[in-house]
Every structure is written in C-alpha cells, then in structure tokens.
Coordinates of C-alpha atoms in Angstrom, one line a residue:
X1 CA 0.0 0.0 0.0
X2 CA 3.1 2.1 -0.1
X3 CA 4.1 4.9 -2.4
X4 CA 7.4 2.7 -2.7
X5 CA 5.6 -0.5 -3.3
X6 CA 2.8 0.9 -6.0
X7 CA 5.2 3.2 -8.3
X8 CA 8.4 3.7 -9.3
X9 CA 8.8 7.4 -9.2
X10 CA 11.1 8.1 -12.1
X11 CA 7.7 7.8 -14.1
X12 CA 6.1 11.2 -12.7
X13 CA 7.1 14.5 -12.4
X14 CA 5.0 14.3 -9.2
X15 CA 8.2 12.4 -7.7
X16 CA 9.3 14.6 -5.7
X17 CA 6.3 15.5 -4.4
X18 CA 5.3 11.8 -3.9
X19 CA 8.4 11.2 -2.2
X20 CA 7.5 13.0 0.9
X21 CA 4.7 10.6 1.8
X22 CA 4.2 7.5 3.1
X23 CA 1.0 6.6 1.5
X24 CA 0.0 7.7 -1.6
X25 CA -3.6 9.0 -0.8
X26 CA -1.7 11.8 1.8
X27 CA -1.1 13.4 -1.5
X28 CA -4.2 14.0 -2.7
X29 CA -4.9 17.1 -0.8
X30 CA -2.1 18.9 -2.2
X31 CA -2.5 18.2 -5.7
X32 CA -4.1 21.6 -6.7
X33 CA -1.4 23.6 -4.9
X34 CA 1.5 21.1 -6.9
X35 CA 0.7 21.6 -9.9
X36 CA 0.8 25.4 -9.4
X37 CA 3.9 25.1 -8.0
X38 CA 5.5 22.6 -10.6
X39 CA 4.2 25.2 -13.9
X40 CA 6.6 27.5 -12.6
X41 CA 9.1 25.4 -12.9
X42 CA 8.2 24.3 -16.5
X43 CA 10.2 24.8 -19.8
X44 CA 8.7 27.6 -21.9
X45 CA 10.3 26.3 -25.0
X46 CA 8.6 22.6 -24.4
X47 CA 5.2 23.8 -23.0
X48 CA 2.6 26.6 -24.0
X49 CA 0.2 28.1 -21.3
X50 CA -3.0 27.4 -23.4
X51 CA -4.9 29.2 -20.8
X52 CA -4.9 30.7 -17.5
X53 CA -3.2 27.9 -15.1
X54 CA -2.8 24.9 -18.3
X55 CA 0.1 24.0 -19.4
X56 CA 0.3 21.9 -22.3
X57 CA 3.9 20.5 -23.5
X58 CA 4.0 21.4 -27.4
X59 CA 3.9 17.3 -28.9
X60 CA 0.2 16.8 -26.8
X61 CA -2.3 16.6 -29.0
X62 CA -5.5 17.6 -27.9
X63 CA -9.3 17.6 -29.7
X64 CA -10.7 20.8 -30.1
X65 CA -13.7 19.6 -28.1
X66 CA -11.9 18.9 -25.2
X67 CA -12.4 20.8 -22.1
X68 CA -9.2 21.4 -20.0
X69 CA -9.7 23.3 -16.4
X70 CA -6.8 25.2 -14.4
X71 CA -4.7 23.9 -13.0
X72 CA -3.6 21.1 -14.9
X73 CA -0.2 20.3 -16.7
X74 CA -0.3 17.9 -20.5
X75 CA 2.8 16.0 -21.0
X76 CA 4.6 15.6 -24.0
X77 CA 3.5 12.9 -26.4
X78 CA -0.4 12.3 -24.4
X79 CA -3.1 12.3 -26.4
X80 CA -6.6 14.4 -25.1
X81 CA -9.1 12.9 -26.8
X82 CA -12.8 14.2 -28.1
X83 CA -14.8 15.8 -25.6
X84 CA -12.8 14.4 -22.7
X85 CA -13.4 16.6 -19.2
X86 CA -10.3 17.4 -17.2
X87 CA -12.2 19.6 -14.0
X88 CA -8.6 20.8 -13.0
X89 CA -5.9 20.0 -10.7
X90 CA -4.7 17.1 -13.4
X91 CA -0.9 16.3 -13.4
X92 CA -1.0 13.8 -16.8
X93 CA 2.0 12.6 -17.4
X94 CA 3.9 11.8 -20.8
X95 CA 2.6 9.5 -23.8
X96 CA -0.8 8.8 -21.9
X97 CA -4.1 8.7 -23.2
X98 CA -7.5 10.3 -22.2
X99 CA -9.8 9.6 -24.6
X100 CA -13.3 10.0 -25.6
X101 CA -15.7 11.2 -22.8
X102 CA -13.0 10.4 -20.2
X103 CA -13.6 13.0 -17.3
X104 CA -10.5 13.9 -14.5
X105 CA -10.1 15.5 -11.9
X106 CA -8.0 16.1 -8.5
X107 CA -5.2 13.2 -10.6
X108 CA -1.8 12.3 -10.5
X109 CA -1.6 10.4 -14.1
X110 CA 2.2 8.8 -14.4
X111 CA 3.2 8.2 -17.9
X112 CA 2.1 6.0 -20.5
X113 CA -1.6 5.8 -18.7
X114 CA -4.5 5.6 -20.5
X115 CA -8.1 5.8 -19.9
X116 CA -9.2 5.8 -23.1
X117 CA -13.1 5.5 -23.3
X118 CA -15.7 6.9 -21.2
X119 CA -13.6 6.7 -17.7
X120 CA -14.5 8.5 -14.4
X121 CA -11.3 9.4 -12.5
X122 CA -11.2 11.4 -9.9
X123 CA -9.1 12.0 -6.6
X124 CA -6.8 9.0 -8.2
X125 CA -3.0 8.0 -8.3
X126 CA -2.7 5.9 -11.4
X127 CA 0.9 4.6 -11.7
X128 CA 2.6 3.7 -15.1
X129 CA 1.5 2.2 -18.0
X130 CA -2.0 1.2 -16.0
X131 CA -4.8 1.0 -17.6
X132 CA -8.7 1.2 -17.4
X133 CA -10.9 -0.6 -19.8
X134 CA -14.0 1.2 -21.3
X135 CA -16.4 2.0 -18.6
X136 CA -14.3 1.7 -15.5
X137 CA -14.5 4.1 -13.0
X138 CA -13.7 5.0 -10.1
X139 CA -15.9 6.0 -7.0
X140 CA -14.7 8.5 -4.8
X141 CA -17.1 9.2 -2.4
X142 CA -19.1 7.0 0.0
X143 CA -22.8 6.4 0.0
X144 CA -23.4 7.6 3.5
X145 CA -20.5 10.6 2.5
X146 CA -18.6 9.1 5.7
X147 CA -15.2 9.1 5.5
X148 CA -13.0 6.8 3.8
X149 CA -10.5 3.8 5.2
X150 CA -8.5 1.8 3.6
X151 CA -8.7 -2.1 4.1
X152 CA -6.7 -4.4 4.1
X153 CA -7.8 -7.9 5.2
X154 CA -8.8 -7.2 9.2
X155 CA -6.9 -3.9 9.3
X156 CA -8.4 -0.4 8.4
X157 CA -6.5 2.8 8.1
X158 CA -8.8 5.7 8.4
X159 CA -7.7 8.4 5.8
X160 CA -9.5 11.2 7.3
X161 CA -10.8 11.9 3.5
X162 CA -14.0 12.4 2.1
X163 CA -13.1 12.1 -1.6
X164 CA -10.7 9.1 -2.5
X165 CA -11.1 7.5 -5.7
X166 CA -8.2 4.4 -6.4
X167 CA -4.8 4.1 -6.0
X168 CA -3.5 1.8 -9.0
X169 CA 0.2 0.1 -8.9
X170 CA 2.3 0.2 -12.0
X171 CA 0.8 -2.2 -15.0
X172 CA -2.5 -2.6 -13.5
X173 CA -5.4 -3.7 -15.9
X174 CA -8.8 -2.7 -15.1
X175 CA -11.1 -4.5 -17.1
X176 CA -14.2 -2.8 -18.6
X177 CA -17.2 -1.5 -16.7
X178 CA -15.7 -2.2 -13.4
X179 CA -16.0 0.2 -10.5
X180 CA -13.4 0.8 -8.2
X181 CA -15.4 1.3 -5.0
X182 CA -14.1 4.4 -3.0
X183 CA -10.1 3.8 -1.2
X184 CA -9.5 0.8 -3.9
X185 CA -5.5 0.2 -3.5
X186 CA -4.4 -2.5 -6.5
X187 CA -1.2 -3.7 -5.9
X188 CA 1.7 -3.5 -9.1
X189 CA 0.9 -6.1 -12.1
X190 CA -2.0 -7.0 -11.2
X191 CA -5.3 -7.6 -13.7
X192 CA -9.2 -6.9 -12.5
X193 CA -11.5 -9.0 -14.5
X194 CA -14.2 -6.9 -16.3
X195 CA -17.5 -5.9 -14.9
X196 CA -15.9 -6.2 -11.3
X197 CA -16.7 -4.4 -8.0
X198 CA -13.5 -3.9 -6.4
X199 CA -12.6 -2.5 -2.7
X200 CA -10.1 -2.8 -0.4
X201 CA -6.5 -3.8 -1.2
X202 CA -5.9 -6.1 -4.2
X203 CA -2.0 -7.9 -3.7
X204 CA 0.9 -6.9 -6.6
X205 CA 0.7 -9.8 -9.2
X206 CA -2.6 -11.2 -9.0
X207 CA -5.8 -11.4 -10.7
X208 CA -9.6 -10.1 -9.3
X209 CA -12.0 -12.5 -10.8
X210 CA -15.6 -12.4 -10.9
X211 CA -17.4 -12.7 -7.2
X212 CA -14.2 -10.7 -5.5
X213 CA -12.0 -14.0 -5.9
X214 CA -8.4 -13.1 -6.0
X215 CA -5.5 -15.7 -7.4
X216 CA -2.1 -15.2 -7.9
X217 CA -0.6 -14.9 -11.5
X218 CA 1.1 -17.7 -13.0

C-alpha cells in the first residue's frame, strides 16, 4: 500500500512531491497547490500556457472539443481525446491517453496511462503504464459521504478523507465496466476481470476475478 511499493517514481514529475509521503492518498490534498507550484518550474520552449493555469507540452495533441480546467499540466506525447473533461488539478503525465468522454479531476496520471473510453477518474493516483478498460471508473465518495478507510484484510486505516477514488500500482489492468469502490489500492501487475466491483487492497501480481475471488498470477 506504499508509495514505494505501487510506483516507481522516475515515471512522474510528481516524484518529488510523492516522495515526501508514506502513502500515496496523503497526497491528494495537495495536488491543486502542486501543480501550481510545478508550472513555474516548466520549460517555456517545451510547453505553452494554453490558458490561465494549463500548461500543455508542445507534442500533446488535444481535440478541439476537449475541455481542460486550471490547473492542470499535458505531457509531452499524451493524447486528449474528443470531448474528454479534465475539471482541474490534473498532473497527466507523458505519452498517456484520455480519450473520448473520459472526465479527471484532482489526478496524479504517471506516464504511459490511459483511460481511453468513457472513464470516471477522480481523486486518483494511477501509476505507469496502468490502464482502465472502457467504462471503468472509479468512486470517490461514500454512499453515507462518511469518511474513507482503507482495508486491508482485518486492518483499516482511516484516511481522514472524504473524496478518495483508487490508488492503481504500476501495469495494473482494469477490465471494462468495473467500478473501483471508494479507497480501492491494487497492488503492481496485477489484472481486474471486467464488470468487477473492487474494494479494499488487491496484492501486486494477482488477478480479481468475478465474485471478488483473487489468485495469484502464473
């Protein structure tokens, strides 16, 4: 459940700010205020400011009808696809892609992510090279709107958050129409069969199957 033991780091140019937590939902709170930080920072021969507070390295490609909200930083090589919704406070890393109808916000994206039809993503660490089938989404807040904890087996680790979405491990595979239920941690590697609902924490190297069964990988 570790930042250490979902991501390697030198995948994000959140990794210094990463680096100063233990867990990797203790970041979401500052994610806004990052970003901010991080545009200053930027190369102004690599990225243009398309608007107010967006910064949008100059290989991105990005639809016309998408929608990009401050603040939020586009990597170089990432594809934003038709009518995809970034709120704000996005960090999307390099060669990723958010595709058609995909909405974001409050995200740490590490490079080569995609969500690339019709994904919900919000107050979510996705590490590199995951990926969420069509329909997946996450769920960030609860049904009663009590706050979040983590579990893992008989232990639960209160967050002290309202709004947390998934963490996702370098490599993971969500498959399509899943919902990741609200403080979802999947280990590195690790597959979720399609039309899943997930909670808690899923181990590195295994596969979620249908009726929350979890095997390791062969």
């Amino acid at each position: 459940m570790k930042i250490n033991d979902l991501f390697d780091l030198t995948h994000t140019s959140a990794a210094d700010y990463l680096s100063g937590f233990t867990y990797p939902w203790e970041a979401l709170g500052g994610i806004k205020e990052y970003i901010k930080t991080l545009a200053c920072s930027l190369d102004r021969r690599e990225y243009n400011e398309v608007a107010p507070g967006v910064w949008v390295h100059k290989t991105a490609e990005i639809a016309s009808s998408a929608y990009l909200g401050s603040p939020c930083i586009i990597g170089a090589e990432t594809q934003v696809r038709h009518c995809a919704f970034i709120r704000g406070s996005a960090l999307v890393g390099k060669g990723c892609v958010v595709g058609n109808s995909v909405e974001l916000k409050n995200v740490i994206l590490f490079d080569g992510v995609q969500v690339p039809h019709y994904n919900y993503v919000g107050d979510s660490i996705l590490g590199y090279k995951s990926h969420m089938g069509a329909g997946s989404v996450t769920s960030n807040v609860k049904s009663d709107k009590t706050l979040v904890t983590v579990k893992d087996g008989g232990t639960r680790i209160p967050t002290g958050l309202k709004k947390f979405g998934a963490m996702l491990g370098d490599f993971v595979e969500v498959g399509c129409n899943s919902v990741l239920n609200p403080g979802t941690v999947i280990g590195r590697n690790t597959i979720i069969y399609p039309l899943s609902s997930v909670r808690g924490t899923i181990p590195s190297d295994s596969i979620y199957k249908s009726g929350g069964v979890i095997t390791a990988k062969h």
